[in-house]
Short mmCIF file of C-alpha atoms in Angstrom, two decimals:
data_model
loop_
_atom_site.label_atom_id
_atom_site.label_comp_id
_atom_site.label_asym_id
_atom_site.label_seq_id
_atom_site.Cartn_x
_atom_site.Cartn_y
_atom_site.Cartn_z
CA UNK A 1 -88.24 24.64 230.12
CA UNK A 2 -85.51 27.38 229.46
CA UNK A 3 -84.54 30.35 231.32
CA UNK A 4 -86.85 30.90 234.57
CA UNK A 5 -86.25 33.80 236.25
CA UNK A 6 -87.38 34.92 239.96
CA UNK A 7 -87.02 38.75 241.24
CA UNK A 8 -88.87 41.01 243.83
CA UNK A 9 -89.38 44.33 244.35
CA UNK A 10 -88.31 44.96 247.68
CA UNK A 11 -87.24 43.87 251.15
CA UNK A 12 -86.65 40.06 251.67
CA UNK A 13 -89.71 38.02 250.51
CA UNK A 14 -87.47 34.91 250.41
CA UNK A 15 -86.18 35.33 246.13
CA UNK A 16 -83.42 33.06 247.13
CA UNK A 17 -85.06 30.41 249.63
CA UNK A 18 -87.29 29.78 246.93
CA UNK A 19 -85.81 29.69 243.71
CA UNK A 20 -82.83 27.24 246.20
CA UNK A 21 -86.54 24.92 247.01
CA UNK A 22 -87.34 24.53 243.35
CA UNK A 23 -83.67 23.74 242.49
CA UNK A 24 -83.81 20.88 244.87
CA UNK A 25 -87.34 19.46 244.12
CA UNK A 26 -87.97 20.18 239.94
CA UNK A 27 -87.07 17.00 237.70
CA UNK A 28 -85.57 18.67 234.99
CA UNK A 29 -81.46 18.88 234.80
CA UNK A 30 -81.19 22.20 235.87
CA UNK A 31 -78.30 25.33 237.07
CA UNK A 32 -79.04 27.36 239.73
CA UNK A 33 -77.46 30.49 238.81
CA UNK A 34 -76.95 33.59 241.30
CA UNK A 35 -77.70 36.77 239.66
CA UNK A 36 -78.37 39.08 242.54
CA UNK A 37 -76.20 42.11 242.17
CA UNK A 38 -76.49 42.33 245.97
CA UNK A 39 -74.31 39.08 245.99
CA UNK A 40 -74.90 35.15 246.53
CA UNK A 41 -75.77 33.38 249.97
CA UNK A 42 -76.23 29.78 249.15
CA UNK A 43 -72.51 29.17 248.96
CA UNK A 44 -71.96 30.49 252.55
CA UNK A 45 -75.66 29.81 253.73
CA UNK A 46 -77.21 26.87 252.52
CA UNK A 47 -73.67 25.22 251.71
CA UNK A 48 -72.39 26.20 255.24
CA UNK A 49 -69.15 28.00 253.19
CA UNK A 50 -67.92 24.06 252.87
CA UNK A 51 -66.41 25.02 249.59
CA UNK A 52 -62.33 26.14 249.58
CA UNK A 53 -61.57 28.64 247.26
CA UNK A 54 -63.57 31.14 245.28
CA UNK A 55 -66.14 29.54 242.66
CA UNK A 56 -69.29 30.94 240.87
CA UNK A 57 -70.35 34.38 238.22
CA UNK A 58 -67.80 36.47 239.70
CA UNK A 59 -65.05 34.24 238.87
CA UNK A 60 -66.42 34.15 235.66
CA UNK A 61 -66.85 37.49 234.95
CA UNK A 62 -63.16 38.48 235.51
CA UNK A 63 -62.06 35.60 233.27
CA UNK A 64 -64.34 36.70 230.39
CA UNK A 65 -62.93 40.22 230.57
CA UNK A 66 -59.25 38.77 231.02
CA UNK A 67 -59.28 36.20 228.26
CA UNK A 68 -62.61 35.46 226.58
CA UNK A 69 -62.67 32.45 228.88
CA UNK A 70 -66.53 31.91 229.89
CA UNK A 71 -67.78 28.89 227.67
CA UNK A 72 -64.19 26.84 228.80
CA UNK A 73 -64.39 28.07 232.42
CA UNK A 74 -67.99 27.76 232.85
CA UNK A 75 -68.73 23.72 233.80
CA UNK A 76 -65.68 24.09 236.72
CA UNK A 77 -67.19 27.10 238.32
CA UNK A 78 -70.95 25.56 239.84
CA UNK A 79 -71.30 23.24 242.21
CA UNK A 80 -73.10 20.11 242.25
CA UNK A 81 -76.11 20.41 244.68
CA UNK A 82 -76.48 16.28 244.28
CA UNK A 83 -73.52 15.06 243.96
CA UNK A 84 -72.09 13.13 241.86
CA UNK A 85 -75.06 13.18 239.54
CA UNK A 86 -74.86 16.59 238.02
CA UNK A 87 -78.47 17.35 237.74
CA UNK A 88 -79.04 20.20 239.85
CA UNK A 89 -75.89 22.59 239.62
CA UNK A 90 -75.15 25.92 241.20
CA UNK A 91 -73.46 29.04 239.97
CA UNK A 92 -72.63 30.68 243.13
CA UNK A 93 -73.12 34.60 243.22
CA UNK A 94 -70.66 37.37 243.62
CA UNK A 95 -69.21 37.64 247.35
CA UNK A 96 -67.07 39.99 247.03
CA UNK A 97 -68.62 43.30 246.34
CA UNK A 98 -65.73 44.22 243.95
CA UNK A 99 -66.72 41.40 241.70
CA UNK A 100 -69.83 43.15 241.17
CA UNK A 101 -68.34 45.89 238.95
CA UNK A 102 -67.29 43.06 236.84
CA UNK A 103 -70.16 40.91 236.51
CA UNK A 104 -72.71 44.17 235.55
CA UNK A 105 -71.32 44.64 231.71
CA UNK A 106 -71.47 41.30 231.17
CA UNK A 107 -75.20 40.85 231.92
CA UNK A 108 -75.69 40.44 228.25
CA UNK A 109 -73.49 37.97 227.86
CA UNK A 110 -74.61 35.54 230.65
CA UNK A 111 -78.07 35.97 229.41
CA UNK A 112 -76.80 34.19 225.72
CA UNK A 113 -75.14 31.71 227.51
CA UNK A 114 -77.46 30.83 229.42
CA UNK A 115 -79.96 29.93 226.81
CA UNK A 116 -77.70 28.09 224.94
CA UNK A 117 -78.05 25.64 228.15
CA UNK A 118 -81.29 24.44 226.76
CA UNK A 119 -79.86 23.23 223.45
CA UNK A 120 -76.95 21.67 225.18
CA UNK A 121 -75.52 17.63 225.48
CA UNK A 122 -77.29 17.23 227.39
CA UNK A 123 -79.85 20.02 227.79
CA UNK A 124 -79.92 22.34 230.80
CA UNK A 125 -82.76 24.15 232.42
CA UNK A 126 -81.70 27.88 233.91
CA UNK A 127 -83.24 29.23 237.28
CA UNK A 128 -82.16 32.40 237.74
CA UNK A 129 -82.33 34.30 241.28
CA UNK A 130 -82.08 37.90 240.20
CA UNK A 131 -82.57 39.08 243.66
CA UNK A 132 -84.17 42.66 244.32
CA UNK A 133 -84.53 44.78 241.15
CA UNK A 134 -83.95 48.24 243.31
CA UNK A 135 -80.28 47.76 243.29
CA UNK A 136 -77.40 48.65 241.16
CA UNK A 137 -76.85 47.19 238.20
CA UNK A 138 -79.91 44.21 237.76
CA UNK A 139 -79.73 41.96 235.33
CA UNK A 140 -82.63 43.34 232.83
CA UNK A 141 -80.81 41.31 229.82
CA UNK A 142 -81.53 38.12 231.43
CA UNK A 143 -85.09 38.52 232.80
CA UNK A 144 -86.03 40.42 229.28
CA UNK A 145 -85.21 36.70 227.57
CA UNK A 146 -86.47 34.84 230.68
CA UNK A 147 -89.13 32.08 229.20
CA UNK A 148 -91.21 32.87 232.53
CA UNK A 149 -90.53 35.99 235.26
CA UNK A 150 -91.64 35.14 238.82
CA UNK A 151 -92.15 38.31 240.80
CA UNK A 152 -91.99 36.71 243.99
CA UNK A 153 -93.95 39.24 246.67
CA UNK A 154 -95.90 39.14 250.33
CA UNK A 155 -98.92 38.79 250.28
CA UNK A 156 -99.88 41.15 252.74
CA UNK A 157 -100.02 45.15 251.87
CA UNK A 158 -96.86 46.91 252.75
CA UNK A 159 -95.60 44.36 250.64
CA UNK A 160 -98.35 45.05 247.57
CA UNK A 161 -98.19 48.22 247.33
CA UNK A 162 -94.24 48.09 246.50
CA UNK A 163 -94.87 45.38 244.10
CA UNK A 164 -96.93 47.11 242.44
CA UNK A 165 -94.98 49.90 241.30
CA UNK A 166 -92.10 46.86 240.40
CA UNK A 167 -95.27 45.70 238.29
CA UNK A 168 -95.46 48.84 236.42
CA UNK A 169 -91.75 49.13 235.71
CA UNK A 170 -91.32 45.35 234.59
CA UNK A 171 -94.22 45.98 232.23
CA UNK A 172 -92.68 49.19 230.75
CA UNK A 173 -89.46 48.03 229.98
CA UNK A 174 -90.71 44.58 228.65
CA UNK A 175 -92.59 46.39 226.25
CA UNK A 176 -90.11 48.64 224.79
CA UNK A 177 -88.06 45.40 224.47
CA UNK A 178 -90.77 43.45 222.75
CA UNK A 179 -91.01 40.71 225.48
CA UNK A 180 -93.64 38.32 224.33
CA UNK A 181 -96.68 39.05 226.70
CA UNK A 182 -97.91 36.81 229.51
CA UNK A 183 -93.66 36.27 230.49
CA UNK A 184 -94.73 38.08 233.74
CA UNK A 185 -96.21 35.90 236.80
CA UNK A 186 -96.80 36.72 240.41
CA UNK A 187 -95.94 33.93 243.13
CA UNK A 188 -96.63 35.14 246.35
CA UNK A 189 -95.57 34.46 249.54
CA UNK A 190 -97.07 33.49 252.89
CA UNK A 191 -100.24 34.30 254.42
CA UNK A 192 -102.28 37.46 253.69
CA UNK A 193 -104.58 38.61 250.65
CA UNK A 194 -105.81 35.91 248.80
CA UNK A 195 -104.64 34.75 245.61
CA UNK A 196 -107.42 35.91 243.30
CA UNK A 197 -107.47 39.77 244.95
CA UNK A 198 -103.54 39.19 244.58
CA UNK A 199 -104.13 39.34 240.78
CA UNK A 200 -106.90 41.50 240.78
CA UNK A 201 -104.93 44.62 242.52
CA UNK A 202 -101.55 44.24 240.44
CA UNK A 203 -103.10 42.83 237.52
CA UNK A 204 -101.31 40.03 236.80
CA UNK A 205 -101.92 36.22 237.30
CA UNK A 206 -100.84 34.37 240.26
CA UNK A 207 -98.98 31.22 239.10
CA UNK A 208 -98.79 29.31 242.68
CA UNK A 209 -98.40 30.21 246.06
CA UNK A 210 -95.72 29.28 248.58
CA UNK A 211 -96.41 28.26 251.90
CA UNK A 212 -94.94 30.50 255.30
CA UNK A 213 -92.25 27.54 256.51
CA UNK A 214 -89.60 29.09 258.67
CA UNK A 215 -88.23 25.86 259.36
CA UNK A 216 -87.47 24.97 256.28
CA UNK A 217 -86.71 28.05 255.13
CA UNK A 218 -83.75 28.52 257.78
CA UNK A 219 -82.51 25.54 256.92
CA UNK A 220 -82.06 26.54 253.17
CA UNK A 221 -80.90 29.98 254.10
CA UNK A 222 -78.48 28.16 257.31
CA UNK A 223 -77.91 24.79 255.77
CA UNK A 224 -78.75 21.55 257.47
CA UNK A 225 -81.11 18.67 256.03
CA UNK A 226 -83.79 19.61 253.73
CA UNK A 227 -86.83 17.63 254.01
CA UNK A 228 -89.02 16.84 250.93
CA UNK A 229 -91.91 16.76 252.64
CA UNK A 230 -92.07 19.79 254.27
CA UNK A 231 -95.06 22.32 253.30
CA UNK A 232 -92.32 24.84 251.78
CA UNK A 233 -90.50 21.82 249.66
CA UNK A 234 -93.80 20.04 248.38
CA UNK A 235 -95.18 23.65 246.77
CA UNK A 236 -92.32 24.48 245.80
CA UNK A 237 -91.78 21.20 243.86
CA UNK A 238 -95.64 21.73 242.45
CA UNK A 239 -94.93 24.80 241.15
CA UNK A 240 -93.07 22.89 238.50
CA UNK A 241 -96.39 21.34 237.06
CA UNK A 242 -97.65 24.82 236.20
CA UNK A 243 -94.62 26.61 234.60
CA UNK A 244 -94.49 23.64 232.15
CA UNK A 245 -97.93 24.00 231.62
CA UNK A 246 -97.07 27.96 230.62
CA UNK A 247 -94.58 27.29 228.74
CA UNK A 248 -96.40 24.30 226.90
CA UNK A 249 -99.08 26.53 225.63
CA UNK A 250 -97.18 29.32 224.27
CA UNK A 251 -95.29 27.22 222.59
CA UNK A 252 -97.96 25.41 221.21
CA UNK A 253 -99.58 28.82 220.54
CA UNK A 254 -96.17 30.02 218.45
CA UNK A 255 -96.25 26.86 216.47
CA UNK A 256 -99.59 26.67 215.46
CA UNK A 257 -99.37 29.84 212.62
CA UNK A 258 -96.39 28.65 211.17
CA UNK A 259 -97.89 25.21 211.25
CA UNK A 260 -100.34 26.74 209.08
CA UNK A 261 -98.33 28.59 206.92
CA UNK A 262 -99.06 32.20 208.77
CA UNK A 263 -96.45 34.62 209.92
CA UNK A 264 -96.93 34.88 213.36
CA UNK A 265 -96.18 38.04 215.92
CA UNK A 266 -94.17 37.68 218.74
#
C-alpha cells in the first residue's frame, strides 16, 4: 500500500493507540515508524521499556548527520513487534527531547526512504504516526508524499471544531505542494456526531470509524496482552479493507490515461 500516514489536530484522540492497532492486525509486511516530534511512547508504553539501550529515528538521525549512515543503520534500529518473523517492525520515536533537533532537518530524508520501502526485497508497507501537527517541527515532507493521510479526530464538537481548522491548513499546504487530491481522509474516534455529519461539517470523507475501547486501548498505550477480538482491534484491522480499496482506485485511475496513450495530471 505505501506510505500511510495518521496525524491530529489537537489534544490526544489516540494517533498512536491506533496507528500501534493497525500495526498489529493489517496483513501486509509493514514498519511502524514514530514520527511525532513530541517523541515516541510505544517503546516505553506498549513495550513496557523491555528494550536495553537506545534504538529508533533519533538514533538514526544523529548517524545520518555524523556519517551518511541511514540506509546501513536503518534494519538494526526497529524492533520486531512479532518476533522472529519480521513482518510488523517498529521504528521507535525520539525520547530524548534533544534528539528532536536532530531528527527535524532530516524530515525530507526519512520521507525518501521511506518510500523506497515499498520497492524493497522484500517490499515494506510504511505507517507513519506523525502525532499532533501543532508542534514544532512536523513532519510535512512525509505526510505531503503519504499515499493516504488519516486525520484521526473526536467525534464530538470541542474536538470538530479544532479539526477543522487542521482541515483547512492540510488542504492549503497540500495544494501548494501539488498533493494528488482525495490523499486526505477523516477517521474518527469514539462516540459522538455521526459519520455522515462528520464529513458533511469538515468536508471531507470519513474512511472508517474506531470504536471507544479503553481496555484495549490501555493496554496498547501500558502494554500487556492485546486481544484480536476486541471491538478496538477488529476495526482497526477492517480499516485495512478500505485503504486498499483507496489506493486500488487511484491507481487504477492513474493508469488508465497512460493505458490509453493520454498524458495524465496528477
Amino acid at each position: 500500500m505505501a506510505v500511510i500516514a495518521l496525524v491530529s489536530a489537537k489534544g490526544s484522540p489516540g494517533v498512536t493507540t491506533a496507528a500501534l492497532a493497525c500495526a498489529l492486525t493489517w496483513h501486509r509486511r509493514l514498519v511502524l515508524a514514530e514520527c511525532d516530534p513530541s517523541g515516541g511512547s510505544v517503546l516505553a508504553g506498549y513495550l513496557g521499556g523491555a528494550l536495553d539501550g537506545p534504538r529508533g529515528i533519533g538514533e538514526l538521525a544523529v548517524g545520518e548527520l555524523r556519517d551518511g549512515s541511514l540506509e546501513s543503520a536503518f534494519w538494526s534500529q526497529l524492533v520486531d513487534l512479532d518476533a522472529p518473523r519480521r513482518e510488523r517492525l517498529l521504528l521507535p520515536g525520539v525520547v530524548d527531547p534533544a534528539q528532536a533537533g536532530s531528527v527535524t532537518p532530516l524530515w525530507q530524508r526519512f520521507t525518501d526512504y521511506f518510500l523506497g520501502l515499498e520497492r524493497g526485497e522484500p517490499p515494506y508497507d510504511v505507517l507513519v504516526d506523525c502525532g499532533r501537527l501543532q508542534v514544532t517541527g512536523p513532519p510535512w515532507p512525509i505526510l505531503r508524499a503519504a499515499a493516504v493521510v488519516l486525520l484521526v479526530t473526536r467525534a464530538k464538537l470541542p474536538d470538530l471544531s479544532a479539526t477543522r481548522a487542521m482541515v483547512r491548513t492540510i488542504q492549503r499546504d497540500f495544494t501548494e505542494h501539488r498533493v494528488p487530491p482525495g490523499t486526505l481522509r477523516l477517521l474518527p474516534v469514539g462516540d459522538g456526531h455521526a459519520s455522515g455529519e462528520i464529513s458533511k461539517a469538515l468536508g471531507l470523507p470519513v474512511i472508517a470509524r474506531l470504536p471507544d475501547d479503553p481496555r484495549t486501548a490501555e493496554v496498547l498505550t501500558l502494554g500487556g496482552t492485546v486481544r484480536a477480538g476486541r471491538p478496538l482491534m477488529r476495526a482497526a484491522g477492517a480499516l485495512e479493507v478500505p485503504i486498499r480499496a483507496l489506493l486500488d482506485r487511484r491507481r487504477a485511475r492513474l493508469a488508465w490515461p497512460a493505458a490509453q496513450g493520454v498524458p495524465h495530471a496528477l
